[in-house]
Amino acid sequence: MSKLIIGIHGLANKSKRPVLEGWWKSAIAEGLKANCAVTKRFDYYMVYWADLLYKNPLHDDPNFKFDKLYNDQPYIKAKPKDLKEYKDGWTDDARRAAGEIAGGTLDKIKQWFGIDFLADKVIEKVTRDLDFYYDDKRKIKNRKGQLELARKVLRDELKTILLKFKDRELMLIAHSMGSIIAYDVLRDLGHDGTPLKIHSLVTIGSPLGLPHVKGKIIHERTYIKRPKDRVRTPTIVTDQWVNYADRKDPVALDTHLSDDYKPNDLGVQVRDDIIINDYKTPKGKRNHHKSYGYLRTPEISALIADFIK
């Protein structure tokens, strides 16, 4: 059975599909070569839905840097010395505990772990995306031009691609808000009895640990009698679910999902791994949430190398 990596981006506006797909693939290939000395060709497909949410894509034309659609955070190669493995420390346990805290202590937590002003902007954007996704009155046009509930349109987009490649061995890499949609789709497919298997689910920079998100998951799965059983690994994930988070990523404030999501009937439980997201903008500013930085980390490179070998 041939293997395929499928990538899912988040809900913010993006560059055109060929550009974004190429950047994701380049970041993966960069990590494989730098971290694992692997240059083997791999099949990759991106589930792209930014054009369903935004009329015009981002661009990287330097002549129009003043334009609101100018993408000032494109994919750029990392310096070799920046690709480092994360070494566990006492702050990981502290951050795990901090993830359970909410309310007025958030600013103190952000200061403690060095989350900066840029993170505030990321949090603001994710909050808008969450409201958009869970809005019961929000409708957008699907690929046929018909108005449907926004989250149904986005879920159907992923579902269609997964079913298209159902005869292949799949690794699904979901970034940021895309991990919520991926989780919802996989749970729904498992409940429907769809004959589909996902070998590896990989979530990066995921907000699945946020109490608001877990609450929505529990609320939407009332067909499961016990609320605690509604938050678990999707049934169709057969081998592994690995969750990667940078400890300074504001979207993945709760870096540990293993104590929130129960194993599925196959015994597959999410495994958490802390990484160092090396991404820097062309101006040298760090973004601990950027997908390209996640995709080329030594830890994720090793996982992908093992999958494609």
Short mmCIF file of N, CA, C and O in Angstrom, two decimals, residues 180-227:
data_model
loop_
_atom_site.label_atom_id
_atom_site.label_comp_id
_atom_site.label_asym_id
_atom_site.label_seq_id
_atom_site.Cartn_x
_atom_site.Cartn_y
_atom_site.Cartn_z
N ILE A 180 -8.49 20.98 14.86
CA ILE A 180 -9.86 20.83 15.37
C ILE A 180 -10.75 20.22 14.31
O ILE A 180 -11.51 19.28 14.57
N ILE A 181 -10.64 20.73 13.09
CA ILE A 181 -11.44 20.20 11.99
C ILE A 181 -11.06 18.75 11.71
O ILE A 181 -11.92 17.89 11.49
N ALA A 182 -9.76 18.46 11.73
CA ALA A 182 -9.30 17.09 11.50
C ALA A 182 -9.86 16.16 12.56
O ALA A 182 -10.36 15.06 12.25
N TYR A 183 -9.79 16.57 13.81
CA TYR A 183 -10.31 15.74 14.90
C TYR A 183 -11.80 15.48 14.72
O TYR A 183 -12.26 14.34 14.83
N ASP A 184 -12.56 16.53 14.42
CA ASP A 184 -14.01 16.38 14.26
C ASP A 184 -14.35 15.45 13.11
O ASP A 184 -15.24 14.59 13.22
N VAL A 185 -13.64 15.59 11.99
CA VAL A 185 -13.91 14.75 10.82
C VAL A 185 -13.59 13.29 11.12
O VAL A 185 -14.38 12.39 10.79
N LEU A 186 -12.46 13.03 11.75
CA LEU A 186 -12.08 11.65 12.05
C LEU A 186 -13.04 11.00 13.03
O LEU A 186 -13.38 9.83 12.90
N ARG A 187 -13.51 11.77 14.01
CA ARG A 187 -14.49 11.23 14.95
C ARG A 187 -15.81 10.90 14.24
O ARG A 187 -16.43 9.85 14.47
N ASP A 188 -16.25 11.80 13.35
CA ASP A 188 -17.50 11.58 12.63
C ASP A 188 -17.41 10.37 11.70
O ASP A 188 -18.34 9.57 11.61
N LEU A 189 -16.28 10.23 11.01
CA LEU A 189 -16.10 9.10 10.10
C LEU A 189 -16.09 7.79 10.88
O LEU A 189 -16.63 6.78 10.43
N GLY A 190 -15.46 7.81 12.04
CA GLY A 190 -15.44 6.61 12.87
C GLY A 190 -16.82 6.24 13.36
O GLY A 190 -17.18 5.05 13.40
N HIS A 191 -17.61 7.23 13.73
CA HIS A 191 -18.97 6.98 14.22
C HIS A 191 -19.86 6.46 13.10
O HIS A 191 -20.73 5.60 13.33
N ASP A 192 -19.64 6.96 11.87
CA ASP A 192 -20.47 6.55 10.73
C ASP A 192 -20.11 5.16 10.22
O ASP A 192 -20.83 4.61 9.38
N GLY A 193 -19.00 4.61 10.69
CA GLY A 193 -18.58 3.29 10.22
C GLY A 193 -17.92 3.32 8.85
O GLY A 193 -17.86 2.30 8.15
N THR A 194 -17.43 4.49 8.44
CA THR A 194 -16.79 4.61 7.13
C THR A 194 -15.52 3.75 7.09
O THR A 194 -14.69 3.81 8.00
N PRO A 195 -15.35 2.93 6.04
CA PRO A 195 -14.18 2.05 5.93
C PRO A 195 -12.92 2.84 5.57
O PRO A 195 -12.46 2.82 4.43
N LEU A 196 -12.39 3.54 6.53
CA LEU A 196 -11.20 4.36 6.32
C LEU A 196 -10.30 4.23 7.53
O LEU A 196 -10.77 4.22 8.67
N LYS A 197 -8.99 4.14 7.28
CA LYS A 197 -8.02 4.04 8.36
C LYS A 197 -6.97 5.15 8.21
O LYS A 197 -6.51 5.42 7.11
N ILE A 198 -6.62 5.76 9.33
CA ILE A 198 -5.54 6.75 9.36
C ILE A 198 -4.40 6.14 10.17
O ILE A 198 -4.55 5.88 11.37
N HIS A 199 -3.27 5.89 9.52
CA HIS A 199 -2.13 5.30 10.21
C HIS A 199 -1.61 6.22 11.30
O HIS A 199 -1.43 5.81 12.45
N SER A 200 -1.37 7.49 10.94
CA SER A 200 -0.79 8.44 11.89
C SER A 200 -1.53 9.77 11.84
O SER A 200 -1.69 10.36 10.77
N LEU A 201 -1.96 10.23 13.00
CA LEU A 201 -2.50 11.57 13.15
C LEU A 201 -1.44 12.41 13.86
O LEU A 201 -0.96 12.05 14.93
N VAL A 202 -1.05 13.52 13.23
CA VAL A 202 -0.03 14.40 13.80
C VAL A 202 -0.63 15.79 13.95
O VAL A 202 -1.07 16.40 12.97
N THR A 203 -0.71 16.28 15.18
CA THR A 203 -1.23 17.63 15.43
C THR A 203 -0.07 18.52 15.85
O THR A 203 0.75 18.15 16.68
N ILE A 204 -0.02 19.73 15.25
CA ILE A 204 1.07 20.67 15.54
C ILE A 204 0.48 22.04 15.88
O ILE A 204 -0.39 22.54 15.19
N GLY A 205 0.96 22.62 16.97
CA GLY A 205 0.44 23.92 17.39
C GLY A 205 -1.06 23.89 17.59
O GLY A 205 -1.77 24.82 17.19
N SER A 206 -1.56 22.86 18.24
CA SER A 206 -3.00 22.62 18.30
C SER A 206 -3.67 23.26 19.51
O SER A 206 -3.16 23.22 20.62
N PRO A 207 -4.89 23.82 19.31
CA PRO A 207 -5.68 24.34 20.43
C PRO A 207 -6.64 23.31 21.01
O PRO A 207 -7.56 23.67 21.74
N LEU A 208 -6.44 22.04 20.71
CA LEU A 208 -7.35 21.00 21.19
C LEU A 208 -7.36 20.87 22.71
O LEU A 208 -8.26 20.25 23.27
N GLY A 209 -6.37 21.45 23.37
CA GLY A 209 -6.33 21.38 24.82
C GLY A 209 -7.11 22.49 25.50
O GLY A 209 -7.27 22.47 26.73
N LEU A 210 -7.59 23.47 24.74
CA LEU A 210 -8.33 24.58 25.34
C LEU A 210 -9.67 24.09 25.90
O LEU A 210 -10.38 23.34 25.23
N PRO A 211 -10.03 24.50 27.10
CA PRO A 211 -11.30 24.06 27.70
C PRO A 211 -12.51 24.34 26.82
O PRO A 211 -13.43 23.53 26.76
N HIS A 212 -12.50 25.48 26.12
CA HIS A 212 -13.62 25.83 25.24
C HIS A 212 -13.79 24.80 24.13
O HIS A 212 -14.91 24.39 23.80
N VAL A 213 -12.67 24.36 23.56
CA VAL A 213 -12.71 23.38 22.47
C VAL A 213 -13.18 22.03 22.99
O VAL A 213 -14.03 21.37 22.39
N LYS A 214 -12.62 21.60 24.12
CA LYS A 214 -13.04 20.31 24.69
C LYS A 214 -14.52 20.32 25.05
O LYS A 214 -15.23 19.33 24.88
N GLY A 215 -14.99 21.48 25.52
CA GLY A 215 -16.42 21.61 25.84
C GLY A 215 -17.30 21.44 24.62
O GLY A 215 -18.35 20.80 24.68
N LYS A 216 -16.85 22.00 23.49
CA LYS A 216 -17.62 21.87 22.25
C LYS A 216 -17.63 20.42 21.77
O LYS A 216 -18.64 19.93 21.25
N ILE A 217 -16.50 19.75 21.91
CA ILE A 217 -16.42 18.34 21.50
C ILE A 217 -17.40 17.50 22.31
O ILE A 217 -18.14 16.67 21.78
N ILE A 218 -17.43 17.73 23.62
CA ILE A 218 -18.35 17.00 24.50
C ILE A 218 -19.80 17.30 24.13
O ILE A 218 -20.64 16.40 24.05
N HIS A 219 -20.09 18.56 23.87
CA HIS A 219 -21.47 18.98 23.56
C HIS A 219 -21.96 18.38 22.24
O HIS A 219 -23.13 18.00 22.12
N GLU A 220 -21.06 18.29 21.23
CA GLU A 220 -21.46 17.81 19.91
C GLU A 220 -21.63 16.29 19.86
O GLU A 220 -22.24 15.77 18.93
N ARG A 221 -21.10 15.58 20.85
CA ARG A 221 -21.15 14.12 20.82
C ARG A 221 -22.05 13.57 21.92
O ARG A 221 -21.66 12.72 22.71
N THR A 222 -23.28 14.06 21.91
CA THR A 222 -24.25 13.63 22.91
C THR A 222 -24.71 12.20 22.67
O THR A 222 -25.37 11.60 23.53
N TYR A 223 -24.38 11.64 21.50
CA TYR A 223 -24.74 10.24 21.22
C TYR A 223 -23.92 9.28 22.08
O TYR A 223 -24.25 8.10 22.19
N ILE A 224 -22.84 9.77 22.67
CA ILE A 224 -22.04 8.97 23.60
C ILE A 224 -22.53 9.28 25.01
O ILE A 224 -22.53 10.43 25.43
N LYS A 225 -22.94 8.28 25.74
CA LYS A 225 -23.62 8.49 27.02
C LYS A 225 -22.73 9.19 28.06
O LYS A 225 -23.15 10.13 28.70
N ARG A 226 -21.49 8.71 28.23
CA ARG A 226 -20.64 9.30 29.27
C ARG A 226 -19.81 10.44 28.68
O ARG A 226 -19.05 10.22 27.73
N PRO A 227 -19.96 11.67 29.21
CA PRO A 227 -19.23 12.83 28.68
C PRO A 227 -17.73 12.61 28.58
O PRO A 227 -17.10 13.05 27.60
#
